[in-house]
Amino acid sequence: TRIIRKVSDYTASGIASFTFLLSVFVMAAHYFACAWYLTGRHYIPSRTGWLYTFVQTSQDPTGRTPERFSQPYKSYGVLVDHYGGGLTSKQLYVTSLTFTLTSLTTVGFGNAAPQTVGEMLLSIITMMSGSLLYASIFGYVALILHRITQ
């Protein structure tokens, strides 16, 4: 019974702390996704950046290609919400969140790659922050398991 109480004490405080660390990770992913989207949106007028490149290489649900439009970023709903049946702000947020989560977990990223110096700097900050958060979470899990087995 003494062992059961000891395990119960460590897991109760451990689960709460682990939940808190995961919440911090999710909040960081959300804020980095918002920053990633805003950074891409900032470079649209100069026709550079990840968002412009992403929209250029994407197809909308009707199968039209961006080359058929004079301003593909407007037809894809980047500057206006869901204009012309293109990408909605929700789809753009999910794309930003996907990039952010893959960068935070140090896996890498795919079609939403940084194109400008500002985007590269944000990517570096995201990856460094992700490695610290990731290490903190796994270190805490290891600590909980170590305390339980003592």
Short mmCIF file of N, CA and C in Angstrom, two decimals:
data_model
loop_
_atom_site.label_atom_id
_atom_site.label_comp_id
_atom_site.label_asym_id
_atom_site.label_seq_id
_atom_site.Cartn_x
_atom_site.Cartn_y
_atom_site.Cartn_z
N THR A 1 0.82 -1.21 0.00
CA THR A 1 0.00 0.00 0.00
C THR A 1 0.86 1.26 0.00
N ARG A 2 2.02 1.19 0.65
CA ARG A 2 2.90 2.35 0.66
C ARG A 2 3.38 2.67 -0.75
N ILE A 3 3.66 1.66 -1.55
CA ILE A 3 4.11 1.86 -2.93
C ILE A 3 2.98 2.46 -3.76
N ILE A 4 1.77 1.98 -3.55
CA ILE A 4 0.63 2.51 -4.30
C ILE A 4 0.41 3.98 -3.98
N ARG A 5 0.54 4.36 -2.70
CA ARG A 5 0.39 5.77 -2.33
C ARG A 5 1.48 6.63 -2.96
N LYS A 6 2.71 6.12 -2.96
CA LYS A 6 3.83 6.87 -3.53
C LYS A 6 3.63 7.08 -5.04
N VAL A 7 3.24 6.03 -5.73
CA VAL A 7 2.97 6.14 -7.17
C VAL A 7 1.82 7.10 -7.42
N SER A 8 0.78 7.02 -6.59
CA SER A 8 -0.38 7.90 -6.75
C SER A 8 0.01 9.36 -6.56
N ASP A 9 0.85 9.65 -5.56
CA ASP A 9 1.29 11.03 -5.32
C ASP A 9 2.08 11.58 -6.49
N TYR A 10 3.01 10.80 -7.01
CA TYR A 10 3.83 11.26 -8.13
C TYR A 10 3.04 11.42 -9.41
N THR A 11 2.12 10.51 -9.66
CA THR A 11 1.35 10.62 -10.90
C THR A 11 0.34 11.75 -10.83
N ALA A 12 -0.21 12.02 -9.65
CA ALA A 12 -1.17 13.12 -9.53
C ALA A 12 -0.50 14.46 -9.85
N SER A 13 0.63 14.72 -9.22
CA SER A 13 1.32 15.98 -9.50
C SER A 13 1.98 15.92 -10.88
N GLY A 14 2.45 14.75 -11.28
CA GLY A 14 3.11 14.60 -12.57
C GLY A 14 2.17 14.80 -13.73
N ILE A 15 0.96 14.26 -13.63
CA ILE A 15 -0.01 14.42 -14.71
C ILE A 15 -0.44 15.87 -14.84
N ALA A 16 -0.62 16.55 -13.72
CA ALA A 16 -0.99 17.96 -13.77
C ALA A 16 0.12 18.79 -14.42
N SER A 17 1.35 18.54 -14.06
CA SER A 17 2.47 19.28 -14.64
C SER A 17 2.65 18.93 -16.12
N PHE A 18 2.48 17.66 -16.44
CA PHE A 18 2.59 17.23 -17.84
C PHE A 18 1.50 17.89 -18.68
N THR A 19 0.28 17.95 -18.15
CA THR A 19 -0.82 18.62 -18.85
C THR A 19 -0.51 20.10 -19.05
N PHE A 20 0.07 20.73 -18.03
CA PHE A 20 0.45 22.13 -18.15
C PHE A 20 1.50 22.32 -19.25
N LEU A 21 2.51 21.45 -19.29
CA LEU A 21 3.54 21.58 -20.32
C LEU A 21 2.97 21.36 -21.72
N LEU A 22 2.06 20.41 -21.85
CA LEU A 22 1.41 20.21 -23.16
C LEU A 22 0.57 21.43 -23.55
N SER A 23 -0.09 22.04 -22.57
CA SER A 23 -0.87 23.25 -22.85
C SER A 23 0.04 24.39 -23.33
N VAL A 24 1.19 24.52 -22.69
CA VAL A 24 2.15 25.54 -23.12
C VAL A 24 2.61 25.25 -24.54
N PHE A 25 2.84 23.98 -24.86
CA PHE A 25 3.27 23.60 -26.20
C PHE A 25 2.20 23.95 -27.24
N VAL A 26 0.93 23.66 -26.92
CA VAL A 26 -0.17 23.96 -27.85
C VAL A 26 -0.32 25.47 -28.03
N MET A 27 -0.22 26.22 -26.95
CA MET A 27 -0.32 27.68 -27.05
C MET A 27 0.84 28.25 -27.87
N ALA A 28 2.04 27.72 -27.67
CA ALA A 28 3.19 28.18 -28.45
C ALA A 28 2.97 27.87 -29.93
N ALA A 29 2.44 26.69 -30.22
CA ALA A 29 2.17 26.33 -31.62
C ALA A 29 1.16 27.29 -32.23
N HIS A 30 0.12 27.65 -31.48
CA HIS A 30 -0.89 28.58 -31.99
C HIS A 30 -0.28 29.95 -32.28
N TYR A 31 0.49 30.48 -31.34
CA TYR A 31 1.07 31.81 -31.54
C TYR A 31 2.10 31.82 -32.68
N PHE A 32 2.89 30.77 -32.77
CA PHE A 32 3.84 30.70 -33.89
C PHE A 32 3.10 30.54 -35.22
N ALA A 33 1.98 29.81 -35.24
CA ALA A 33 1.20 29.67 -36.47
C ALA A 33 0.64 31.02 -36.89
N CYS A 34 0.14 31.79 -35.93
CA CYS A 34 -0.36 33.14 -36.26
C CYS A 34 0.76 34.03 -36.78
N ALA A 35 1.92 33.96 -36.15
CA ALA A 35 3.06 34.76 -36.61
C ALA A 35 3.50 34.32 -38.00
N TRP A 36 3.48 33.01 -38.26
CA TRP A 36 3.88 32.48 -39.57
C TRP A 36 2.92 32.95 -40.65
N TYR A 37 1.63 32.92 -40.38
CA TYR A 37 0.63 33.40 -41.35
C TYR A 37 0.81 34.89 -41.60
N LEU A 38 0.95 35.67 -40.52
CA LEU A 38 1.09 37.12 -40.69
C LEU A 38 2.38 37.48 -41.43
N THR A 39 3.45 36.73 -41.19
CA THR A 39 4.70 36.96 -41.91
C THR A 39 4.50 36.69 -43.40
N GLY A 40 3.84 35.60 -43.74
CA GLY A 40 3.57 35.30 -45.14
C GLY A 40 2.67 36.33 -45.79
N ARG A 41 1.68 36.79 -45.04
CA ARG A 41 0.75 37.80 -45.57
C ARG A 41 1.46 39.14 -45.79
N HIS A 42 2.44 39.43 -44.95
CA HIS A 42 3.19 40.67 -45.08
C HIS A 42 3.94 40.75 -46.42
N TYR A 43 4.41 39.62 -46.92
CA TYR A 43 5.21 39.61 -48.15
C TYR A 43 4.38 39.45 -49.42
N ILE A 44 3.06 39.33 -49.31
CA ILE A 44 2.24 39.14 -50.50
C ILE A 44 2.32 40.31 -51.49
N PRO A 45 2.26 41.58 -51.04
CA PRO A 45 2.35 42.67 -52.02
C PRO A 45 3.63 42.65 -52.86
N SER A 46 4.71 42.15 -52.30
CA SER A 46 5.96 42.09 -53.06
C SER A 46 6.07 40.78 -53.85
N ARG A 47 5.03 39.95 -53.77
CA ARG A 47 4.97 38.68 -54.50
C ARG A 47 6.14 37.76 -54.16
N THR A 48 6.48 37.74 -52.88
CA THR A 48 7.49 36.82 -52.37
C THR A 48 6.93 36.17 -51.12
N GLY A 49 7.68 35.32 -50.52
CA GLY A 49 7.27 34.72 -49.25
C GLY A 49 6.58 33.37 -49.42
N TRP A 50 6.44 32.68 -48.29
CA TRP A 50 5.89 31.33 -48.31
C TRP A 50 4.44 31.32 -48.74
N LEU A 51 3.65 32.30 -48.31
CA LEU A 51 2.22 32.28 -48.60
C LEU A 51 1.95 32.51 -50.08
N TYR A 52 2.65 33.44 -50.67
CA TYR A 52 2.48 33.68 -52.10
C TYR A 52 2.92 32.45 -52.89
N THR A 53 4.05 31.86 -52.52
CA THR A 53 4.54 30.67 -53.21
C THR A 53 3.58 29.50 -53.02
N PHE A 54 3.05 29.35 -51.81
CA PHE A 54 2.10 28.27 -51.53
C PHE A 54 0.85 28.42 -52.37
N VAL A 55 0.34 29.64 -52.46
CA VAL A 55 -0.87 29.88 -53.26
C VAL A 55 -0.58 29.67 -54.74
N GLN A 56 0.59 30.07 -55.20
CA GLN A 56 0.95 29.89 -56.60
C GLN A 56 0.97 28.42 -57.00
N THR A 57 1.38 27.55 -56.08
CA THR A 57 1.51 26.14 -56.41
C THR A 57 0.29 25.31 -56.04
N SER A 58 -0.71 25.94 -55.43
CA SER A 58 -1.92 25.22 -55.03
C SER A 58 -2.98 25.32 -56.10
N GLN A 59 -3.96 24.46 -56.01
CA GLN A 59 -5.14 24.54 -56.88
C GLN A 59 -6.35 24.72 -56.00
N ASP A 60 -7.31 25.50 -56.47
CA ASP A 60 -8.53 25.67 -55.69
C ASP A 60 -9.47 24.48 -55.91
N PRO A 61 -10.56 24.38 -55.14
CA PRO A 61 -11.45 23.22 -55.24
C PRO A 61 -12.09 23.02 -56.61
N THR A 62 -12.14 24.05 -57.45
CA THR A 62 -12.75 23.89 -58.78
C THR A 62 -11.76 23.36 -59.80
N GLY A 63 -10.49 23.22 -59.40
CA GLY A 63 -9.49 22.67 -60.31
C GLY A 63 -8.79 23.70 -61.17
N ARG A 64 -9.12 25.00 -61.01
CA ARG A 64 -8.45 26.03 -61.79
C ARG A 64 -7.04 26.22 -61.26
N THR A 65 -6.12 26.58 -62.12
CA THR A 65 -4.74 26.83 -61.69
C THR A 65 -4.52 28.31 -61.51
N PRO A 66 -3.62 28.71 -60.61
CA PRO A 66 -3.38 30.12 -60.36
C PRO A 66 -2.92 30.91 -61.57
N GLU A 67 -2.29 30.27 -62.54
CA GLU A 67 -1.78 30.99 -63.70
C GLU A 67 -2.91 31.62 -64.52
N ARG A 68 -4.14 31.16 -64.35
CA ARG A 68 -5.26 31.69 -65.12
C ARG A 68 -5.78 33.01 -64.55
N PHE A 69 -5.24 33.43 -63.41
CA PHE A 69 -5.68 34.66 -62.77
C PHE A 69 -4.56 35.68 -62.78
N SER A 70 -4.93 36.95 -62.89
CA SER A 70 -3.90 37.98 -62.87
C SER A 70 -3.34 38.19 -61.46
N GLN A 71 -4.17 37.99 -60.45
CA GLN A 71 -3.72 38.12 -59.06
C GLN A 71 -4.16 36.87 -58.30
N PRO A 72 -3.37 35.82 -58.35
CA PRO A 72 -3.80 34.56 -57.74
C PRO A 72 -4.03 34.65 -56.24
N TYR A 73 -3.28 35.53 -55.56
CA TYR A 73 -3.46 35.61 -54.11
C TYR A 73 -4.83 36.16 -53.75
N LYS A 74 -5.42 37.02 -54.58
CA LYS A 74 -6.77 37.50 -54.30
C LYS A 74 -7.81 36.42 -54.60
N SER A 75 -7.60 35.65 -55.65
CA SER A 75 -8.58 34.62 -55.99
C SER A 75 -8.55 33.47 -54.99
N TYR A 76 -7.48 33.35 -54.23
CA TYR A 76 -7.37 32.27 -53.25
C TYR A 76 -7.73 32.69 -51.84
N GLY A 77 -8.28 33.86 -51.68
CA GLY A 77 -8.78 34.25 -50.37
C GLY A 77 -7.71 34.62 -49.37
N VAL A 78 -6.54 35.03 -49.83
CA VAL A 78 -5.50 35.41 -48.89
C VAL A 78 -5.75 36.82 -48.38
N LEU A 79 -6.10 37.72 -49.27
CA LEU A 79 -6.34 39.10 -48.85
C LEU A 79 -7.80 39.35 -48.46
N VAL A 80 -8.69 38.54 -48.96
CA VAL A 80 -10.10 38.62 -48.57
C VAL A 80 -10.56 37.22 -48.22
N ASP A 81 -11.50 37.11 -47.30
CA ASP A 81 -11.90 35.80 -46.80
C ASP A 81 -12.72 35.04 -47.82
N HIS A 82 -12.19 33.94 -48.30
CA HIS A 82 -12.87 32.99 -49.19
C HIS A 82 -13.42 33.66 -50.45
N TYR A 83 -12.63 34.48 -51.08
CA TYR A 83 -13.04 35.16 -52.31
C TYR A 83 -12.84 34.24 -53.49
N GLY A 84 -13.86 34.03 -54.26
CA GLY A 84 -13.76 33.25 -55.48
C GLY A 84 -13.60 31.76 -55.27
N GLY A 85 -14.05 31.22 -54.14
CA GLY A 85 -14.00 29.78 -53.92
C GLY A 85 -12.60 29.24 -53.69
N GLY A 86 -11.69 30.06 -53.23
CA GLY A 86 -10.32 29.61 -53.01
C GLY A 86 -10.08 29.17 -51.58
N LEU A 87 -8.86 29.35 -51.13
CA LEU A 87 -8.49 28.94 -49.78
C LEU A 87 -9.11 29.87 -48.75
N THR A 88 -9.73 29.30 -47.75
CA THR A 88 -10.33 30.10 -46.69
C THR A 88 -9.27 30.43 -45.64
N SER A 89 -9.60 31.34 -44.75
CA SER A 89 -8.66 31.67 -43.68
C SER A 89 -8.45 30.47 -42.77
N LYS A 90 -9.44 29.60 -42.62
CA LYS A 90 -9.27 28.39 -41.82
C LYS A 90 -8.24 27.46 -42.46
N GLN A 91 -8.32 27.31 -43.77
CA GLN A 91 -7.35 26.46 -44.47
C GLN A 91 -5.94 27.04 -44.36
N LEU A 92 -5.82 28.35 -44.44
CA LEU A 92 -4.51 28.98 -44.31
C LEU A 92 -3.97 28.85 -42.89
N TYR A 93 -4.87 28.92 -41.89
CA TYR A 93 -4.44 28.73 -40.49
C TYR A 93 -3.96 27.30 -40.27
N VAL A 94 -4.70 26.34 -40.81
CA VAL A 94 -4.30 24.93 -40.66
C VAL A 94 -2.95 24.69 -41.34
N THR A 95 -2.73 25.31 -42.50
CA THR A 95 -1.44 25.19 -43.17
C THR A 95 -0.34 25.79 -42.31
N SER A 96 -0.59 26.96 -41.72
CA SER A 96 0.39 27.59 -40.84
C SER A 96 0.64 26.74 -39.61
N LEU A 97 -0.42 26.17 -39.04
CA LEU A 97 -0.28 25.33 -37.86
C LEU A 97 0.49 24.05 -38.18
N THR A 98 0.26 23.50 -39.36
CA THR A 98 1.00 22.31 -39.78
C THR A 98 2.48 22.61 -39.87
N PHE A 99 2.83 23.72 -40.50
CA PHE A 99 4.23 24.12 -40.58
C PHE A 99 4.82 24.29 -39.19
N THR A 100 4.08 24.99 -38.32
CA THR A 100 4.57 25.28 -36.98
C THR A 100 4.78 24.00 -36.17
N LEU A 101 3.82 23.09 -36.21
CA LEU A 101 3.95 21.85 -35.44
C LEU A 101 5.10 20.99 -35.96
N THR A 102 5.27 20.93 -37.27
CA THR A 102 6.39 20.15 -37.79
C THR A 102 7.73 20.80 -37.46
N SER A 103 7.74 22.12 -37.37
CA SER A 103 8.98 22.80 -36.98
C SER A 103 9.24 22.67 -35.49
N LEU A 104 8.20 22.77 -34.67
CA LEU A 104 8.37 22.66 -33.22
C LEU A 104 8.79 21.25 -32.80
N THR A 105 8.35 20.25 -33.52
CA THR A 105 8.71 18.88 -33.17
C THR A 105 9.97 18.43 -33.89
N THR A 106 10.67 19.34 -34.52
CA THR A 106 11.95 19.12 -35.20
C THR A 106 11.88 18.09 -36.31
N VAL A 107 10.71 17.89 -36.87
CA VAL A 107 10.57 16.95 -37.98
C VAL A 107 10.94 17.63 -39.29
N GLY A 108 10.65 18.89 -39.41
CA GLY A 108 10.90 19.62 -40.65
C GLY A 108 9.59 20.12 -41.23
N PHE A 109 9.63 20.59 -42.45
CA PHE A 109 8.43 21.12 -43.07
C PHE A 109 8.44 20.80 -44.55
N GLY A 110 7.30 21.02 -45.20
CA GLY A 110 7.15 20.64 -46.59
C GLY A 110 6.90 21.81 -47.50
N ASN A 111 5.68 21.92 -48.01
CA ASN A 111 5.38 22.90 -49.06
C ASN A 111 5.24 24.33 -48.54
N ALA A 112 5.23 24.55 -47.25
CA ALA A 112 5.14 25.90 -46.70
C ALA A 112 6.51 26.33 -46.18
N ALA A 113 7.51 26.26 -47.02
CA ALA A 113 8.89 26.55 -46.63
C ALA A 113 9.16 28.05 -46.64
N PRO A 114 10.05 28.53 -45.78
CA PRO A 114 10.37 29.95 -45.77
C PRO A 114 11.07 30.37 -47.07
N GLN A 115 10.70 31.55 -47.55
CA GLN A 115 11.24 32.07 -48.80
C GLN A 115 12.06 33.34 -48.61
N THR A 116 11.79 34.09 -47.56
CA THR A 116 12.46 35.37 -47.34
C THR A 116 13.30 35.30 -46.06
N VAL A 117 14.14 36.31 -45.87
CA VAL A 117 15.00 36.34 -44.68
C VAL A 117 14.15 36.42 -43.41
N GLY A 118 13.09 37.24 -43.42
CA GLY A 118 12.22 37.33 -42.25
C GLY A 118 11.57 36.01 -41.90
N GLU A 119 11.13 35.29 -42.92
CA GLU A 119 10.51 33.98 -42.69
C GLU A 119 11.55 32.97 -42.18
N MET A 120 12.77 33.08 -42.69
CA MET A 120 13.82 32.17 -42.22
C MET A 120 14.16 32.44 -40.76
N LEU A 121 14.20 33.72 -40.37
CA LEU A 121 14.47 34.05 -38.97
C LEU A 121 13.36 33.53 -38.07
N LEU A 122 12.10 33.70 -38.49
CA LEU A 122 10.98 33.17 -37.70
C LEU A 122 11.06 31.65 -37.62
N SER A 123 11.48 31.00 -38.68
CA SER A 123 11.64 29.54 -38.66
C SER A 123 12.72 29.12 -37.67
N ILE A 124 13.81 29.85 -37.64
CA ILE A 124 14.89 29.54 -36.70
C ILE A 124 14.41 29.68 -35.27
N ILE A 125 13.70 30.78 -34.99
CA ILE A 125 13.16 30.99 -33.64
C ILE A 125 12.18 29.89 -33.27
N THR A 126 11.34 29.51 -34.23
CA THR A 126 10.36 28.45 -33.98
C THR A 126 11.05 27.14 -33.67
N MET A 127 12.06 26.78 -34.46
CA MET A 127 12.75 25.51 -34.24
C MET A 127 13.51 25.50 -32.92
N MET A 128 14.15 26.61 -32.57
CA MET A 128 14.88 26.66 -31.30
C MET A 128 13.92 26.59 -30.12
N SER A 129 12.81 27.30 -30.21
CA SER A 129 11.81 27.24 -29.14
C SER A 129 11.22 25.85 -29.04
N GLY A 130 10.97 25.24 -30.18
CA GLY A 130 10.42 23.89 -30.19
C GLY A 130 11.35 22.88 -29.55
N SER A 131 12.64 23.01 -29.83
CA SER A 131 13.57 22.05 -29.24
C SER A 131 13.62 22.21 -27.72
N LEU A 132 13.53 23.44 -27.23
CA LEU A 132 13.51 23.65 -25.78
C LEU A 132 12.22 23.10 -25.15
N LEU A 133 11.08 23.37 -25.78
CA LEU A 133 9.81 22.85 -25.26
C LEU A 133 9.78 21.33 -25.31
N TYR A 134 10.23 20.78 -26.41
CA TYR A 134 10.25 19.33 -26.60
C TYR A 134 11.14 18.67 -25.55
N ALA A 135 12.32 19.23 -25.33
CA ALA A 135 13.24 18.69 -24.33
C ALA A 135 12.66 18.81 -22.93
N SER A 136 11.99 19.91 -22.63
CA SER A 136 11.37 20.08 -21.32
C SER A 136 10.30 19.02 -21.06
N ILE A 137 9.46 18.79 -22.06
CA ILE A 137 8.38 17.82 -21.90
C ILE A 137 8.96 16.41 -21.70
N PHE A 138 9.88 16.00 -22.55
CA PHE A 138 10.44 14.66 -22.42
C PHE A 138 11.30 14.52 -21.17
N GLY A 139 11.99 15.57 -20.78
CA GLY A 139 12.74 15.54 -19.54
C GLY A 139 11.84 15.37 -18.33
N TYR A 140 10.70 16.04 -18.37
CA TYR A 140 9.77 15.92 -17.25
C TYR A 140 9.14 14.53 -17.21
N VAL A 141 8.83 13.96 -18.35
CA VAL A 141 8.31 12.59 -18.39
C VAL A 141 9.35 11.62 -17.82
N ALA A 142 10.61 11.81 -18.19
CA ALA A 142 11.68 10.95 -17.66
C ALA A 142 11.80 11.12 -16.15
N LEU A 143 11.65 12.34 -15.66
CA LEU A 143 11.71 12.58 -14.21
C LEU A 143 10.57 11.88 -13.49
N ILE A 144 9.38 11.95 -14.04
CA ILE A 144 8.22 11.27 -13.43
C ILE A 144 8.47 9.77 -13.37
N LEU A 145 8.94 9.19 -14.47
CA LEU A 145 9.21 7.75 -14.49
C LEU A 145 10.33 7.38 -13.52
N HIS A 146 11.33 8.24 -13.38
CA HIS A 146 12.42 7.97 -12.44
C HIS A 146 11.90 8.00 -11.01
N ARG A 147 11.06 8.96 -10.69
CA ARG A 147 10.51 9.06 -9.32
C ARG A 147 9.62 7.86 -8.99
N ILE A 148 8.88 7.41 -9.96
CA ILE A 148 7.99 6.27 -9.73
C ILE A 148 8.78 5.00 -9.45
N THR A 149 9.88 4.82 -10.17
CA THR A 149 10.65 3.58 -10.03
C THR A 149 11.59 3.57 -8.83
N GLN A 150 11.75 4.69 -8.14
CA GLN A 150 12.63 4.72 -6.96
C GLN A 150 12.00 4.06 -5.78
#
